């Protein structure tokens, strides 16, 4: 029997509900696949910040380092704690300190799910650089509160960072349909984005079996809506990948289906898995959140941990439930978190 030790951070809002549903499904599937799961739940959240003055303890990273993977719900409750605090002191801290540089977001229509587009054969893997670029946090504000106030936000792109995320994209393309779309805005950002294009061209020589196309971010945003079936693997910077993957979530039926993985491909640190959707405080505790994005994220987690049978057990169950029309709406509100979870559990038990 395989033993896996998972750190669970439910976080805020609907993160608590969808994480509970995900773990329930994970335990049921693991029992059927002879995998032993153990978990430690950490209360790190905006409420934790209000109680302690910190989103997570000072030794939180070292605590998480002992786990095989991290399952995260959602972080943020702006009415309680400013988003720039909750994001930077927990989510981004984990991503950066564990060097989880590959943010992987699949955009695929599940059986029975009708997206807003006429296209039905949508299967895009969006790979976002996750540790530098526009979200590096370099910059500052001076003369605060005066008419002369200045704010500077500096994007940081290193050859090391750009090359490794592009190489990861090339490797993923080799495992899929051998098509890579590299995204920049090099006609306007003449330094960082031209640099990204240069590295893309240099690496493409090492992958002659992969068809490479470079797109400006506005052009590929339009293509994702007009011709999504022409895209396979999309690689973009931190900001552009963040925005494009929300478009991807929309065309796959909504944020209720948008899963993600924050990966350290070297395996030196535990990777983190989370739904793309936020904490949605307005519907928290109402049993209307669709848990499928979180459950799909768990399937990605088990795939990453080498438990393909377990991952497939979960994803197939989700697919069969959606095919029956359960949870096929983006919010899941017509069925509710509990009903969708119960239906997935029934499919796993079959």
CSV table of C-alpha atoms in Angstrom, one decimal:
chain,number,residue,atom,x,y,z
A,1,UNK,CA,0.0,0.0,0.0
A,2,UNK,CA,1.2,3.5,-0.9
A,3,UNK,CA,1.2,6.1,1.8
A,4,UNK,CA,0.7,9.8,1.0
A,5,UNK,CA,0.9,12.6,3.4
A,6,UNK,CA,-1.1,15.7,2.3
A,7,UNK,CA,-1.2,19.2,3.8
A,8,UNK,CA,-4.7,20.7,3.6
A,9,UNK,CA,-5.3,24.5,3.7
A,10,UNK,CA,-9.0,25.1,3.3
A,11,UNK,CA,-8.5,28.9,3.5
A,12,UNK,CA,-11.5,31.3,3.2
A,13,UNK,CA,-15.1,31.3,2.0
A,14,UNK,CA,-16.1,28.5,-0.3
A,15,UNK,CA,-12.6,27.1,-0.1
A,16,UNK,CA,-13.6,25.4,3.2
A,17,UNK,CA,-16.6,23.7,1.5
A,18,UNK,CA,-15.0,22.6,-1.7
A,19,UNK,CA,-11.9,21.3,0.1
A,20,UNK,CA,-14.0,19.2,2.5
A,21,UNK,CA,-15.8,17.7,-0.5
A,22,UNK,CA,-12.5,17.1,-2.3
A,23,UNK,CA,-11.0,15.3,0.6
A,24,UNK,CA,-14.1,13.1,1.0
A,25,UNK,CA,-13.9,12.1,-2.6
A,26,UNK,CA,-10.1,11.6,-2.4
A,27,UNK,CA,-10.4,9.2,0.6
A,28,UNK,CA,-13.1,7.1,-1.1
A,29,UNK,CA,-11.1,6.8,-4.3
A,30,UNK,CA,-7.9,6.1,-2.5
A,31,UNK,CA,-9.6,3.2,-0.6
A,32,UNK,CA,-10.6,1.7,-3.9
A,33,UNK,CA,-7.0,2.0,-5.2
A,34,UNK,CA,-5.1,0.7,-2.2
A,35,UNK,CA,-3.6,4.1,-1.4
A,36,UNK,CA,-3.4,5.3,2.2
A,37,UNK,CA,-4.0,9.0,2.6
A,38,UNK,CA,-3.2,11.0,5.7
A,39,UNK,CA,-3.8,14.7,6.1
A,40,UNK,CA,-3.0,17.6,8.4
A,41,UNK,CA,-5.4,20.6,8.1
A,42,UNK,CA,-4.0,24.1,8.7
A,43,UNK,CA,-6.3,26.9,9.6
A,44,UNK,CA,-4.3,29.6,7.7
A,45,UNK,CA,-6.8,32.1,6.4
A,46,UNK,CA,-8.0,35.7,6.7
A,47,UNK,CA,-9.6,34.8,10.1
A,48,UNK,CA,-6.2,33.4,11.2
A,49,UNK,CA,-4.7,36.7,10.2
A,50,UNK,CA,-7.2,38.6,12.3
A,51,UNK,CA,-6.5,36.4,15.3
A,52,UNK,CA,-2.7,36.2,15.0
A,53,UNK,CA,-1.5,39.1,12.8
A,54,UNK,CA,-0.1,36.6,10.2
A,55,UNK,CA,-1.6,34.6,7.3
A,56,UNK,CA,0.6,31.7,8.3
A,57,UNK,CA,3.2,31.2,11.0
A,58,UNK,CA,6.9,32.1,10.5
A,59,UNK,CA,7.8,28.5,10.3
A,60,UNK,CA,4.9,27.6,8.0
A,61,UNK,CA,7.1,26.8,5.0
A,62,UNK,CA,9.2,24.4,6.9
A,63,UNK,CA,6.1,22.8,8.3
A,64,UNK,CA,4.7,22.3,4.8
A,65,UNK,CA,8.0,20.9,3.5
A,66,UNK,CA,7.5,17.6,5.3
A,67,UNK,CA,4.4,16.8,3.2
A,68,UNK,CA,4.1,15.1,-0.2
A,69,UNK,CA,1.7,17.7,-1.6
A,70,UNK,CA,-0.5,20.6,-0.6
A,71,UNK,CA,-4.2,20.9,-1.2
A,72,UNK,CA,-5.4,24.5,-1.1
A,73,UNK,CA,-9.0,25.7,-1.1
A,74,UNK,CA,-9.2,29.5,-1.7
A,75,UNK,CA,-7.6,32.5,-0.1
A,76,UNK,CA,-9.1,35.9,0.4
A,77,UNK,CA,-11.9,37.8,2.1
A,78,UNK,CA,-11.4,41.5,1.2
A,79,UNK,CA,-13.9,42.7,3.7
A,80,UNK,CA,-11.7,41.3,6.4
A,81,UNK,CA,-8.1,41.5,5.1
A,82,UNK,CA,-6.8,43.4,2.1
A,83,UNK,CA,-6.1,41.1,-0.9
A,84,UNK,CA,-2.5,42.2,-1.3
A,85,UNK,CA,-1.9,40.9,2.2
A,86,UNK,CA,-3.7,37.6,1.9
A,87,UNK,CA,-2.2,36.9,-1.5
A,88,UNK,CA,1.4,37.8,-0.8
A,89,UNK,CA,1.7,36.4,2.7
A,90,UNK,CA,0.2,33.0,2.0
A,91,UNK,CA,-0.4,31.9,-1.6
A,92,UNK,CA,2.5,33.8,-3.3
A,93,UNK,CA,4.8,33.0,-0.3
A,94,UNK,CA,4.2,29.3,-0.8
A,95,UNK,CA,4.7,29.5,-4.6
A,96,UNK,CA,7.9,31.5,-4.4
A,97,UNK,CA,9.6,29.9,-1.4
A,98,UNK,CA,9.0,26.4,-2.7
A,99,UNK,CA,9.9,27.6,-6.3
A,100,UNK,CA,6.6,26.2,-7.7
A,101,UNK,CA,7.5,27.8,-11.0
A,102,UNK,CA,5.0,26.0,-13.3
A,103,UNK,CA,1.3,26.9,-12.9
A,104,UNK,CA,-0.6,24.4,-14.9
A,105,UNK,CA,-4.3,25.0,-15.8
A,106,UNK,CA,-6.2,22.6,-18.0
A,107,UNK,CA,-9.1,24.0,-20.0
A,108,UNK,CA,-11.2,21.2,-21.4
A,109,UNK,CA,-15.0,20.7,-21.8
A,110,UNK,CA,-16.1,17.8,-19.6
A,111,UNK,CA,-18.8,15.4,-20.8
A,112,UNK,CA,-22.2,17.0,-20.5
A,113,UNK,CA,-20.9,20.5,-20.0
A,114,UNK,CA,-21.9,23.1,-22.5
A,115,UNK,CA,-19.6,26.1,-22.7
A,116,UNK,CA,-20.5,29.5,-24.1
A,117,UNK,CA,-18.9,28.8,-27.5
A,118,UNK,CA,-20.0,26.8,-30.4
A,119,UNK,CA,-16.7,24.9,-30.3
A,120,UNK,CA,-16.9,21.5,-28.5
A,121,UNK,CA,-13.4,20.1,-28.9
A,122,UNK,CA,-11.7,22.5,-26.4
A,123,UNK,CA,-8.5,21.0,-24.9
A,124,UNK,CA,-6.0,23.7,-23.9
A,125,UNK,CA,-3.2,23.3,-21.4
A,126,UNK,CA,-2.3,26.8,-20.1
A,127,UNK,CA,1.2,26.9,-18.5
A,128,UNK,CA,1.9,30.1,-16.5
A,129,UNK,CA,5.2,31.2,-15.1
A,130,UNK,CA,4.6,31.3,-11.4
A,131,UNK,CA,7.4,32.9,-9.5
A,132,UNK,CA,8.7,36.1,-11.3
A,133,UNK,CA,7.6,38.3,-14.2
A,134,UNK,CA,4.9,40.9,-13.4
A,135,UNK,CA,4.2,39.5,-10.0
A,136,UNK,CA,7.8,39.7,-8.7
A,137,UNK,CA,6.8,42.3,-6.1
A,138,UNK,CA,9.7,44.6,-7.1
A,139,UNK,CA,8.9,48.3,-6.8
A,140,UNK,CA,7.4,50.7,-4.3
A,141,UNK,CA,5.5,53.9,-3.5
A,142,UNK,CA,7.0,57.2,-2.4
A,143,UNK,CA,5.4,60.5,-1.3
A,144,UNK,CA,2.3,58.5,-0.2
A,145,UNK,CA,-0.9,60.5,0.2
A,146,UNK,CA,0.5,63.6,-1.6
A,147,UNK,CA,-0.2,65.0,-5.0
A,148,UNK,CA,3.3,63.9,-6.0
A,149,UNK,CA,2.8,60.3,-5.1
A,150,UNK,CA,4.6,57.8,-7.3
A,151,UNK,CA,4.1,54.0,-7.6
A,152,UNK,CA,6.6,51.8,-9.5
A,153,UNK,CA,5.9,48.1,-10.2
A,154,UNK,CA,8.9,46.4,-11.9
A,155,UNK,CA,8.6,43.2,-13.8
A,156,UNK,CA,11.5,40.9,-13.4
A,157,UNK,CA,12.4,38.3,-16.1
A,158,UNK,CA,15.5,36.2,-15.8
A,159,UNK,CA,16.9,33.9,-18.5
A,160,UNK,CA,16.8,31.1,-15.9
A,161,UNK,CA,13.1,31.7,-15.2
A,162,UNK,CA,12.0,32.2,-18.8
A,163,UNK,CA,13.9,29.3,-20.2
A,164,UNK,CA,12.7,26.8,-17.6
A,165,UNK,CA,9.0,27.6,-18.0
A,166,UNK,CA,9.3,27.5,-21.8
A,167,UNK,CA,11.2,24.2,-21.6
A,168,UNK,CA,8.4,22.8,-19.4
A,169,UNK,CA,5.9,23.9,-22.0
A,170,UNK,CA,7.9,22.2,-24.8
A,171,UNK,CA,8.0,19.0,-22.8
A,172,UNK,CA,4.2,19.1,-22.1
A,173,UNK,CA,3.6,19.7,-25.8
A,174,UNK,CA,5.6,16.6,-26.7
A,175,UNK,CA,3.2,14.6,-24.5
A,176,UNK,CA,0.1,16.1,-26.1
A,177,UNK,CA,-0.4,17.3,-29.7
A,178,UNK,CA,3.1,18.8,-30.2
A,179,UNK,CA,1.9,22.4,-30.6
A,180,UNK,CA,3.2,25.2,-28.5
A,181,UNK,CA,1.9,28.8,-28.4
A,182,UNK,CA,4.2,31.3,-26.7
A,183,UNK,CA,2.6,34.5,-25.5
A,184,UNK,CA,4.1,38.0,-25.3
A,185,UNK,CA,3.3,41.6,-26.1
A,186,UNK,CA,6.7,42.2,-27.7
A,187,UNK,CA,5.4,44.9,-30.0
A,188,UNK,CA,4.8,47.2,-27.0
A,189,UNK,CA,7.1,45.7,-24.3
A,190,UNK,CA,10.4,45.9,-26.2
A,191,UNK,CA,12.7,44.6,-23.5
A,192,UNK,CA,11.1,41.8,-21.4
A,193,UNK,CA,8.8,40.4,-24.1
A,194,UNK,CA,11.3,40.6,-26.9
A,195,UNK,CA,13.6,38.8,-24.6
A,196,UNK,CA,10.9,36.1,-24.0
A,197,UNK,CA,10.5,35.7,-27.8
A,198,UNK,CA,14.3,35.4,-28.3
A,199,UNK,CA,14.5,32.6,-25.7
A,200,UNK,CA,11.5,30.8,-27.4
A,201,UNK,CA,13.3,30.8,-30.7
A,202,UNK,CA,16.5,29.6,-29.2
A,203,UNK,CA,14.8,26.7,-27.4
A,204,UNK,CA,12.7,25.7,-30.4
A,205,UNK,CA,15.8,24.4,-32.1
A,206,UNK,CA,16.0,21.7,-29.4
A,207,UNK,CA,12.4,20.6,-30.1
A,208,UNK,CA,12.1,20.3,-33.9
A,209,UNK,CA,9.2,17.9,-33.3
A,210,UNK,CA,7.1,20.7,-31.7
A,211,UNK,CA,5.3,23.3,-33.8
A,212,UNK,CA,5.9,26.7,-32.2
A,213,UNK,CA,3.9,29.8,-32.8
A,214,UNK,CA,4.4,33.2,-31.0
A,215,UNK,CA,1.3,35.3,-30.3
A,216,UNK,CA,0.7,38.7,-28.8
A,217,UNK,CA,-1.5,38.3,-25.8
A,218,UNK,CA,-4.5,40.2,-27.3
A,219,UNK,CA,-4.4,38.1,-30.4
A,220,UNK,CA,-4.4,34.8,-28.5
A,221,UNK,CA,-7.1,36.0,-26.2
A,222,UNK,CA,-9.3,36.5,-29.3
A,223,UNK,CA,-8.2,33.1,-30.7
A,224,UNK,CA,-9.2,31.4,-27.5
A,225,UNK,CA,-12.7,32.6,-28.0
A,226,UNK,CA,-12.9,32.3,-31.8
A,227,UNK,CA,-10.8,29.2,-32.6
A,228,UNK,CA,-10.0,27.4,-29.3
A,229,UNK,CA,-9.7,24.1,-31.1
A,230,UNK,CA,-6.5,25.3,-32.8
A,231,UNK,CA,-4.6,25.7,-29.5
A,232,UNK,CA,-2.8,22.9,-27.5
A,233,UNK,CA,-0.2,24.1,-25.0
A,234,UNK,CA,-0.1,27.8,-24.2
A,235,UNK,CA,2.9,29.2,-22.3
A,236,UNK,CA,2.8,32.8,-20.9
A,237,UNK,CA,4.2,35.0,-18.2
A,238,UNK,CA,2.8,35.4,-14.7
A,239,UNK,CA,0.3,38.2,-15.6
A,240,UNK,CA,-0.6,37.1,-19.1
A,241,UNK,CA,-1.1,33.4,-18.0
A,242,UNK,CA,-3.3,34.6,-15.1
A,243,UNK,CA,-5.6,36.5,-17.4
A,244,UNK,CA,-5.7,33.9,-20.2
A,245,UNK,CA,-6.5,31.1,-17.9
A,246,UNK,CA,-9.6,33.0,-16.7
A,247,UNK,CA,-10.6,33.1,-20.4
A,248,UNK,CA,-9.9,29.4,-20.5
A,249,UNK,CA,-12.1,28.8,-17.5
A,250,UNK,CA,-14.9,30.8,-19.1
A,251,UNK,CA,-14.9,28.8,-22.3
A,252,UNK,CA,-14.8,25.5,-20.4
A,253,UNK,CA,-18.0,26.3,-18.7
A,254,UNK,CA,-17.0,28.6,-15.8
A,255,UNK,CA,-14.7,28.8,-12.8
A,256,UNK,CA,-16.5,25.8,-11.3
A,257,UNK,CA,-14.5,23.6,-13.6
A,258,UNK,CA,-11.1,25.4,-13.5
A,259,UNK,CA,-8.5,23.3,-11.8
A,260,UNK,CA,-4.8,24.1,-11.3
A,261,UNK,CA,-1.5,22.9,-10.2
A,262,UNK,CA,1.5,24.8,-8.8
A,263,UNK,CA,4.4,22.5,-9.7
A,264,UNK,CA,8.0,22.1,-8.7
A,265,UNK,CA,9.1,19.9,-11.6
A,266,UNK,CA,12.4,19.0,-9.8
A,267,UNK,CA,10.5,17.4,-6.9
A,268,UNK,CA,12.6,19.1,-4.3
A,269,UNK,CA,9.5,20.8,-2.7
A,270,UNK,CA,5.9,19.7,-2.3
A,271,UNK,CA,3.7,21.0,-5.1
A,272,UNK,CA,0.4,22.7,-4.4
A,273,UNK,CA,-3.0,22.1,-6.0
A,274,UNK,CA,-6.0,24.4,-6.0
A,275,UNK,CA,-9.1,25.4,-7.9
A,276,UNK,CA,-8.7,28.6,-9.9
A,277,UNK,CA,-11.8,30.2,-8.5
A,278,UNK,CA,-11.6,32.5,-5.5
A,279,UNK,CA,-13.2,32.3,-2.1
A,280,UNK,CA,-16.5,33.9,-3.2
A,281,UNK,CA,-17.5,35.1,0.3
A,282,UNK,CA,-21.0,36.1,-1.0
A,283,UNK,CA,-22.0,32.4,-1.4
A,284,UNK,CA,-19.9,30.9,1.4
A,285,UNK,CA,-21.8,28.4,3.6
A,286,UNK,CA,-24.8,28.3,1.2
A,287,UNK,CA,-24.1,24.9,-0.3
A,288,UNK,CA,-24.1,26.3,-3.9
A,289,UNK,CA,-20.4,26.2,-4.8
A,290,UNK,CA,-19.4,23.7,-7.5
A,291,UNK,CA,-16.7,21.5,-6.0
A,292,UNK,CA,-15.6,20.0,-9.4
A,293,UNK,CA,-12.7,22.4,-9.9
A,294,UNK,CA,-11.2,21.5,-6.5
A,295,UNK,CA,-11.9,17.7,-7.1
A,296,UNK,CA,-10.2,17.9,-10.5
A,297,UNK,CA,-7.2,19.7,-8.8
A,298,UNK,CA,-6.9,16.7,-6.5
A,299,UNK,CA,-6.9,14.4,-9.5
A,300,UNK,CA,-4.0,16.5,-10.8
A,301,UNK,CA,-2.3,16.1,-7.5
A,302,UNK,CA,-2.5,12.3,-7.5
A,303,UNK,CA,-1.3,12.2,-11.1
A,304,UNK,CA,1.7,14.3,-10.1
A,305,UNK,CA,2.4,12.0,-7.2
A,306,UNK,CA,2.5,9.0,-9.6
A,307,UNK,CA,-0.9,7.6,-8.6
A,308,UNK,CA,-2.4,7.4,-12.1
A,309,UNK,CA,-5.0,4.9,-11.2
A,310,UNK,CA,-6.2,7.1,-8.3
A,311,UNK,CA,-6.2,10.2,-10.5
A,312,UNK,CA,-8.2,8.4,-13.2
A,313,UNK,CA,-10.7,7.0,-10.7
A,314,UNK,CA,-11.5,10.5,-9.6
A,315,UNK,CA,-11.5,12.2,-13.0
A,316,UNK,CA,-13.6,9.4,-14.6
A,317,UNK,CA,-16.2,9.7,-11.8
A,318,UNK,CA,-16.4,13.5,-12.3
A,319,UNK,CA,-16.8,13.0,-16.1
A,320,UNK,CA,-19.7,10.5,-15.6
A,321,UNK,CA,-21.5,12.7,-13.2
A,322,UNK,CA,-21.2,15.7,-15.5
A,323,UNK,CA,-22.4,13.5,-18.4
A,324,UNK,CA,-25.6,13.0,-16.4
A,325,UNK,CA,-26.0,16.7,-16.1
A,326,UNK,CA,-25.1,16.9,-12.4
A,327,UNK,CA,-23.1,19.9,-11.6
A,328,UNK,CA,-22.8,20.8,-15.3
A,329,UNK,CA,-23.7,24.5,-14.5
A,330,UNK,CA,-20.7,26.7,-13.7
A,331,UNK,CA,-21.8,27.4,-10.2
A,332,UNK,CA,-23.4,24.0,-9.5
A,333,UNK,CA,-26.2,26.0,-7.8
A,334,UNK,CA,-29.0,23.8,-9.3
A,335,UNK,CA,-27.6,20.8,-7.4
A,336,UNK,CA,-25.4,22.2,-4.6
A,337,UNK,CA,-22.0,21.2,-3.2
A,338,UNK,CA,-23.4,18.3,-1.2
A,339,UNK,CA,-25.4,16.8,-4.0
A,340,UNK,CA,-22.6,17.0,-6.5
A,341,UNK,CA,-20.2,15.4,-4.0
A,342,UNK,CA,-22.6,12.6,-3.2
A,343,UNK,CA,-23.1,11.8,-6.9
A,344,UNK,CA,-19.3,11.6,-7.5
A,345,UNK,CA,-19.0,9.3,-4.4
A,346,UNK,CA,-21.7,7.0,-5.9
A,347,UNK,CA,-19.7,6.8,-9.2
A,348,UNK,CA,-16.5,6.0,-7.4
A,349,UNK,CA,-18.3,3.2,-5.5
A,350,UNK,CA,-19.5,1.6,-8.7
